[in-house]
Short mmCIF file of C-alpha atoms and ligand atoms in Angstrom, two decimals:
data_model
loop_
_atom_site.label_atom_id
_atom_site.label_comp_id
_atom_site.label_asym_id
_atom_site.label_seq_id
_atom_site.Cartn_x
_atom_site.Cartn_y
_atom_site.Cartn_z
CA MET A 1 0.00 0.00 0.00
CA ARG A 2 2.61 2.44 1.09
CA SER A 3 5.34 3.36 -1.34
CA LYS A 4 8.40 5.03 0.05
CA THR A 5 9.77 6.60 -3.08
CA ALA A 6 11.77 9.68 -2.28
CA ILE A 7 10.28 12.71 -3.98
CA LYS A 8 12.08 15.98 -4.19
CA THR A 9 10.67 19.44 -4.46
CA ASP A 10 12.55 21.72 -6.82
CA ILE A 11 13.67 23.94 -3.93
CA LEU A 12 16.30 22.54 -1.61
CA SER A 13 15.47 23.19 2.03
CA SER A 14 19.05 24.12 2.66
CA GLU A 15 18.64 26.99 0.21
CA ILE A 16 15.67 28.57 1.91
CA THR A 17 16.02 27.73 5.58
CA PRO A 18 18.69 28.99 7.96
CA GLU A 19 21.28 26.27 8.26
CA ALA A 20 21.02 25.72 12.02
CA ASP A 21 17.27 25.44 11.85
CA TYR A 22 17.53 23.13 8.89
CA ILE A 23 19.99 20.85 10.65
CA ASN A 24 17.88 20.72 13.80
CA ARG A 25 14.82 19.69 11.86
CA ARG A 26 16.73 17.14 9.88
CA GLN A 27 18.08 15.70 13.11
CA PHE A 28 14.60 15.38 14.48
CA ILE A 29 13.23 13.77 11.39
CA TYR A 30 16.20 11.49 10.89
CA ARG A 31 16.49 10.35 14.48
CA SER A 32 12.84 9.91 15.27
CA GLY A 33 12.05 8.22 11.99
CA GLN A 34 15.04 5.99 11.53
CA THR A 35 16.90 5.24 14.75
CA ALA A 36 16.32 4.21 18.31
CA MET A 37 17.71 7.47 19.73
CA CYS A 38 15.75 9.22 22.45
CA LEU A 39 13.34 11.83 21.14
CA CYS A 40 13.83 14.32 23.92
CA LEU A 41 16.80 16.18 22.48
CA PRO A 42 15.50 16.65 18.95
CA TYR A 43 12.14 17.73 20.37
CA GLN A 44 13.83 20.35 22.48
CA LEU A 45 15.79 21.59 19.53
CA ALA A 46 12.71 21.88 17.40
CA LEU A 47 10.73 23.56 20.15
CA ALA A 48 13.53 26.00 20.83
CA GLY A 49 13.33 26.85 17.15
CA ASP A 50 9.60 27.47 17.50
CA ALA A 51 10.21 30.10 20.10
CA VAL A 52 12.46 32.20 17.91
CA ASP A 53 11.49 31.77 14.32
CA ASP A 54 8.25 33.11 12.97
CA ALA A 55 5.56 32.33 10.52
CA GLY A 56 7.55 32.87 7.35
CA LEU A 57 10.40 30.57 8.26
CA ARG A 58 8.18 27.86 9.53
CA GLN A 59 6.49 27.57 6.18
CA SER A 60 9.74 26.52 4.58
CA PRO A 61 9.33 23.04 3.17
CA LEU A 62 11.81 20.28 3.78
CA VAL A 63 12.79 17.59 1.35
CA TYR A 64 11.23 14.52 2.87
CA SER A 65 11.52 10.91 2.12
CA ALA A 66 7.86 10.96 1.29
CA ALA A 67 5.42 8.55 -0.23
CA GLU A 68 4.36 9.27 -3.76
CA THR A 69 0.61 9.12 -3.35
CA PRO A 70 -2.32 10.82 -5.03
CA TYR A 71 -3.07 12.38 -1.67
CA ARG A 72 -1.39 15.75 -2.08
CA SER A 73 -3.64 18.73 -2.50
CA ASN A 74 -2.19 21.30 -4.89
CA GLU A 75 -4.24 24.07 -3.34
CA LYS A 76 -2.55 27.00 -1.66
CA GLN A 77 -1.37 25.96 1.78
CA THR A 78 -2.69 27.82 4.78
CA PRO A 79 0.07 29.97 6.27
CA PHE A 80 1.68 28.36 9.29
CA VAL A 81 0.73 31.30 11.47
CA ASP A 82 -3.00 30.75 10.80
CA ALA A 83 -2.86 26.97 11.21
CA THR A 84 -1.21 27.37 14.61
CA SER A 85 -3.13 30.29 16.06
CA TYR A 86 -6.72 29.52 15.04
CA ASN A 87 -7.34 26.18 16.73
CA ASN A 88 -9.88 23.96 18.39
CA PHE A 89 -8.45 22.17 21.41
CA TYR A 90 -11.13 22.36 24.08
CA GLU A 91 -8.82 21.00 26.75
CA PHE A 92 -7.31 24.51 26.73
CA GLY A 93 -10.46 26.58 26.28
CA THR A 94 -13.15 27.27 23.73
CA ASP A 95 -11.73 30.39 22.06
CA LYS A 96 -9.79 29.84 18.87
CA SER A 97 -6.82 31.65 20.43
CA ASP A 98 -6.82 29.63 23.68
CA PRO A 99 -4.83 26.61 22.46
CA LYS A 100 -1.90 28.73 21.29
CA ARG A 101 -1.94 30.70 24.53
CA TYR A 102 -2.24 27.84 26.95
CA ALA A 103 -1.14 24.56 25.34
CA SER A 104 2.50 25.11 26.20
CA ALA A 105 1.52 23.99 29.73
CA MET A 106 1.11 20.43 28.42
CA THR A 107 4.12 18.20 29.12
CA ILE A 108 4.76 16.13 26.02
CA SER A 109 7.94 14.37 27.04
CA PRO A 110 7.87 11.68 28.30
CA TRP A 111 4.78 10.47 26.45
CA SER A 112 3.29 7.02 26.23
CA VAL A 113 0.39 5.47 24.38
CA ASP A 114 -1.71 2.57 25.64
CA ILE A 115 -2.57 0.06 22.94
CA SER A 116 -5.32 -2.19 24.21
CA GLY A 117 -8.34 -4.35 23.45
CA GLU A 118 -8.51 -6.61 20.43
CA VAL A 119 -4.80 -6.80 19.63
CA GLU A 120 -2.30 -9.58 20.18
CA LYS A 121 0.36 -7.23 21.55
CA PRO A 122 -1.32 -4.87 24.00
CA GLY A 123 0.77 -2.67 26.24
CA ARG A 124 1.85 0.81 27.18
CA TYR A 125 4.43 2.00 24.70
CA HIS A 126 6.78 4.95 24.82
CA LEU A 127 6.23 7.44 22.04
CA GLU A 128 9.58 6.60 20.51
CA ASP A 129 8.58 2.93 20.26
CA ILE A 130 5.34 3.96 18.61
CA ILE A 131 6.90 6.09 15.90
CA ARG A 132 10.46 4.83 15.48
CA PRO A 133 9.77 2.05 12.96
CA HIS A 134 7.88 4.36 10.61
CA ALA A 135 9.32 6.40 7.78
CA PHE A 136 7.56 9.73 7.70
CA GLN A 137 5.59 11.01 4.77
CA GLU A 138 4.32 14.45 3.96
CA ARG A 139 0.60 14.63 3.20
CA VAL A 140 -0.92 17.91 2.11
CA TYR A 141 -4.56 17.61 3.14
CA ARG A 142 -7.60 19.81 3.35
CA LEU A 143 -8.92 20.09 6.92
CA ARG A 144 -12.65 20.93 7.02
CA CYS A 145 -14.07 21.81 10.42
CA VAL A 146 -17.73 21.11 11.12
CA GLU A 147 -17.96 24.85 11.94
CA ALA A 148 -17.60 25.51 8.18
CA TRP A 149 -14.04 26.79 7.98
CA SER A 150 -11.17 24.98 6.32
CA MET A 151 -7.42 24.99 5.84
CA VAL A 152 -4.83 23.17 3.70
CA ILE A 153 -2.10 21.70 5.86
CA PRO A 154 1.12 19.83 5.08
CA TRP A 155 1.25 17.11 7.73
CA VAL A 156 4.20 14.88 8.53
CA GLY A 157 3.24 11.42 9.68
CA PHE A 158 2.65 7.82 8.74
CA PRO A 159 -0.39 5.65 7.96
CA LEU A 160 -2.34 4.55 11.02
CA ALA A 161 -2.77 1.18 9.31
CA ASP A 162 0.97 0.55 9.49
CA LEU A 163 0.94 1.14 13.24
CA LEU A 164 -2.13 -1.00 13.90
CA LYS A 165 -0.73 -3.92 11.92
CA ARG A 166 2.36 -3.97 14.16
CA PHE A 167 0.16 -4.81 17.15
CA SER A 168 -1.76 -7.57 15.29
CA PRO A 169 -5.47 -6.74 15.56
CA THR A 170 -7.65 -9.81 16.21
CA SER A 171 -10.61 -10.73 14.01
CA LYS A 172 -12.87 -9.08 16.60
CA ALA A 173 -11.34 -5.64 16.03
CA LYS A 174 -14.20 -3.83 14.29
CA TYR A 175 -13.54 -0.30 15.58
CA VAL A 176 -10.65 1.78 16.87
CA ALA A 177 -11.20 4.13 19.81
CA PHE A 178 -8.83 6.97 20.65
CA GLU A 179 -8.38 9.07 23.76
CA THR A 180 -6.53 12.27 24.54
CA LEU A 181 -4.53 13.12 27.61
CA ASN A 182 -6.64 13.76 30.72
CA ARG A 183 -4.56 16.10 32.85
CA PRO A 184 -6.53 18.96 34.41
CA SER A 185 -3.40 20.26 36.14
CA GLU A 186 -2.01 21.23 32.72
CA MET A 187 -5.22 21.65 30.73
CA ARG A 188 -7.19 24.60 31.92
CA GLY A 189 -10.25 23.69 29.83
CA GLN A 190 -10.50 20.43 31.78
CA ARG A 191 -10.59 22.43 35.01
CA SER A 192 -13.36 24.73 33.78
CA ARG A 193 -16.73 24.41 35.45
CA PHE A 194 -18.42 25.48 32.21
CA GLY A 195 -17.09 22.65 30.07
CA THR A 196 -19.50 20.56 28.03
CA ILE A 197 -17.18 17.66 27.24
CA ASP A 198 -16.87 14.66 29.51
CA TRP A 199 -13.06 14.26 29.56
CA PRO A 200 -10.99 12.71 28.21
CA TYR A 201 -11.77 13.73 24.62
CA ALA A 202 -12.59 10.53 22.78
CA GLU A 203 -12.94 9.63 19.12
CA GLY A 204 -13.36 6.54 17.04
CA LEU A 205 -13.23 5.04 13.58
CA ARG A 206 -14.53 1.91 11.97
CA ILE A 207 -11.63 -0.48 11.35
CA ASP A 208 -11.78 -0.04 7.55
CA GLU A 209 -11.63 3.74 8.00
CA ALA A 210 -8.70 3.37 10.36
CA MET A 211 -6.92 1.10 7.88
CA HIS A 212 -7.56 3.38 4.90
CA PRO A 213 -4.31 4.71 3.41
CA LEU A 214 -5.52 8.32 3.74
CA THR A 215 -5.75 8.01 7.54
CA ILE A 216 -2.52 9.06 9.21
CA LEU A 217 -1.01 9.70 12.59
CA ALA A 218 0.77 13.04 12.42
CA VAL A 219 3.88 13.98 14.39
CA GLY A 220 4.59 17.18 12.51
CA MET A 221 3.33 19.87 10.18
CA TYR A 222 5.06 22.33 7.84
CA GLY A 223 8.23 20.30 8.21
CA LYS A 224 8.45 20.68 11.98
CA THR A 225 7.30 18.85 15.06
CA LEU A 226 3.65 19.44 15.89
CA PRO A 227 3.11 22.51 18.05
CA ASN A 228 1.24 21.63 21.25
CA GLN A 229 -1.84 23.52 20.10
CA ASN A 230 -2.07 21.28 17.03
CA GLY A 231 -1.96 18.06 19.01
CA ALA A 232 1.63 17.26 19.92
CA PRO A 233 3.16 14.81 20.08
CA LEU A 234 0.80 12.53 18.15
CA ARG A 235 -2.56 13.23 16.51
CA LEU A 236 -4.93 11.59 14.12
CA VAL A 237 -5.69 13.09 10.70
CA VAL A 238 -8.71 11.78 8.77
CA PRO A 239 -9.09 14.24 5.90
CA TRP A 240 -12.52 13.21 4.59
CA LYS A 241 -14.19 13.69 7.97
CA TYR A 242 -15.01 16.83 9.91
CA GLY A 243 -12.00 18.04 11.87
CA PHE A 244 -13.28 16.94 15.27
CA LYS A 245 -12.61 13.30 14.31
CA SER A 246 -8.90 14.16 14.08
CA ILE A 247 -8.19 13.76 17.77
CA LYS A 248 -5.12 15.47 19.21
CA SER A 249 -2.47 14.41 21.72
CA ILE A 250 -3.38 10.72 21.72
CA THR A 251 -2.66 8.59 24.80
CA ARG A 252 -4.82 5.55 24.12
CA ILE A 253 -5.66 3.45 21.08
CA HIS A 254 -8.20 0.76 21.87
CA LEU A 255 -9.42 -1.82 19.36
CA THR A 256 -12.91 -3.07 20.02
CA GLU A 257 -15.84 -5.06 18.71
CA GLN A 258 -18.35 -2.33 19.65
CA GLN A 259 -18.73 1.12 18.16
CA PRO A 260 -17.05 3.40 20.71
CA ALA A 261 -18.62 6.45 22.31
CA THR A 262 -17.22 9.73 20.95
CA SER A 263 -17.07 13.11 22.67
CA TRP A 264 -19.10 15.33 20.37
CA ASN A 265 -21.69 12.64 19.71
CA LEU A 266 -22.18 12.27 23.47
CA THR A 267 -22.37 16.04 23.88
CA ALA A 268 -24.93 16.68 21.10
CA PRO A 269 -26.06 13.46 19.40
CA ASN A 270 -28.51 15.23 17.08
CA GLU A 271 -25.71 17.51 15.78
CA TYR A 272 -22.64 15.26 15.58
CA GLY A 273 -22.76 11.67 14.40
CA PHE A 274 -20.20 8.91 14.72
CA TYR A 275 -19.28 9.02 11.01
CA SER A 276 -19.09 12.78 10.47
CA ASN A 277 -18.03 12.50 6.87
CA VAL A 278 -17.83 15.92 5.24
CA ASN A 279 -21.11 16.21 3.37
CA PRO A 280 -22.40 19.41 1.74
CA LEU A 281 -25.84 17.80 1.37
CA VAL A 282 -26.40 17.20 5.08
CA ASP A 283 -26.61 20.47 6.96
CA HIS A 284 -25.74 20.89 10.58
CA PRO A 285 -29.05 21.56 12.40
CA ARG A 286 -27.88 25.14 13.02
CA TRP A 287 -26.02 26.04 9.79
CA SER A 288 -25.45 25.01 6.20
CA GLN A 289 -22.58 22.73 5.26
CA ALA A 290 -22.79 23.59 1.54
CA THR A 291 -19.88 26.04 1.68
CA GLU A 292 -16.85 26.78 3.82
CA ARG A 293 -14.59 29.69 4.71
CA ARG A 294 -11.05 28.91 3.53
CA LEU A 295 -8.67 30.48 6.01
CA PRO A 296 -7.23 33.02 6.15
CA ASN A 297 -10.21 35.17 5.23
CA SER A 298 -11.54 38.61 6.08
CA LEU A 299 -14.65 40.72 5.75
CA PHE A 300 -13.44 42.00 2.37
CA LYS A 301 -12.07 38.66 1.23
CA PRO A 302 -14.54 36.10 2.56
CA ASN A 303 -12.86 33.28 0.65
CA ARG A 304 -16.01 31.22 0.64
CA ILE A 305 -15.78 28.06 -1.43
CA LYS A 306 -18.03 25.11 -2.11
CA THR A 307 -17.68 22.16 0.21
CA LEU A 308 -16.97 18.92 -1.62
CA PRO A 309 -18.44 15.53 -0.71
CA PHE A 310 -16.00 13.71 1.56
CA ASN A 311 -13.97 16.91 1.55
CA GLY A 312 -12.81 16.16 -2.00
CA TYR A 313 -11.69 12.59 -1.25
CA ALA A 314 -14.82 10.84 -2.57
CA GLU A 315 -12.88 8.94 -5.21
CA GLN A 316 -10.76 7.32 -2.52
CA VAL A 317 -13.31 6.75 0.24
CA ALA A 318 -16.93 6.81 -1.03
CA SER A 319 -16.85 3.03 -1.51
CA LEU A 320 -16.44 2.57 2.26
CA TYR A 321 -20.02 3.78 2.67
CA LYS A 322 -21.67 2.02 -0.27
CA GLY A 323 -25.32 1.32 0.44
CA MET A 324 -25.38 3.46 3.59
CA ASP A 325 -27.90 6.24 4.02
CA LEU A 326 -25.54 9.12 4.76
CA THR A 327 -28.33 11.35 6.06
CA ARG A 328 -29.01 8.74 8.73
CA TYR A 329 -25.38 7.85 9.38
CA PHE A 330 -24.13 11.45 9.44
N1 LIG B 1 -8.70 16.92 19.77
C1 LIG B 1 -8.82 17.15 21.08
N2 LIG B 1 -8.19 16.34 21.94
N3 LIG B 1 -9.57 18.17 21.59
C2 LIG B 1 -10.26 19.00 20.76
O1 LIG B 1 -10.94 19.93 21.24
N4 LIG B 1 -10.85 19.56 18.45
C3 LIG B 1 -11.11 18.98 17.14
C4 LIG B 1 -9.88 18.30 16.56
N5 LIG B 1 -9.20 17.51 17.55
C5 LIG B 1 -10.17 18.79 19.36
C6 LIG B 1 -9.34 17.73 18.90
C7 LIG B 1 -11.65 19.94 16.19
S1 LIG B 1 -13.23 20.47 16.48
C8 LIG B 1 -10.96 20.34 15.10
S2 LIG B 1 -11.70 21.28 13.89
C9 LIG B 1 -9.55 20.01 14.92
O2 LIG B 1 -9.01 19.29 16.04
C10 LIG B 1 -8.75 21.28 14.74
O3 LIG B 1 -7.41 21.00 14.51
P1 LIG B 1 -6.40 22.22 14.41
O4 LIG B 1 -6.57 23.06 15.62
O5 LIG B 1 -5.04 21.61 14.30
O6 LIG B 1 -6.77 22.98 13.15
#
């Protein structure tokens, strides 16, 4: 399924990125993707870079060893500054600016992920054991939020299927459930008395959705490690579904026979379904889903575009839902 052909952009990263920054990022990518070295140092280097460089630099692409797939959007990428300052991460608050302001309180090293349920090799694994065997790929995907805004983001990650296969799912594994960190001491949204979500944030996929080659676990974006506000150190990206399915800062992956409960579905079952495939024909009860605001936008440049079925990935994924009434299974 996965091809690991190296593809090169026509701009060398070394030509457009300050050398020290370039080397730091390469160290991170090389070490975390290819060797058993501890992640802590490269993470620190990359995060130190975050503190000093700004939007322009962080958009600089790297030359990755990336899979040649049809899954690269050629649309204009959302500037890094917008993708990292307009966020949904309710653990840190409900304002779009809260995650950037407060997510630095989240400790991401050390980090472990529980793999449990219907797998032959359950256990609690260190992050480095989770990601080390995987060669990273860059995937430029559209991200369409259920709130009717969207972005185009270059993620760095690897197919979720490749990870799941390593832990040998049993024949009873029909769904995959995911959970985020539950740490009120570092997540001010979890301490709020006005919260609507029953923590931890939980999401889920059907096993065929989880195994689909478009579904990735991301460890980076724009050629750098994921900023905390975007779901460091490990998040899900499912580009044909509304953004809330792409759960951030994952600590648990549980394979199960039963469809798992999911946070937004529990919060408002008439508004958010389990499937949540992007669908311009099925409106949210409180707004239309026919169009979306492509960020960045403004009053004078609304940037409103038509929403595509399955967020433009129908060719790849529509067959997963053959025969299903998508107005019922929204
Ligand atoms: N994951 C967690 N743990 N908590 C959240 O509040 N919000 C979701 C999703 N993943 C969320 C989450 C929603 S609603 C969206 S649209 C995307 O993250 C936004 O991702 P971004 O902030 O990187 O654009």
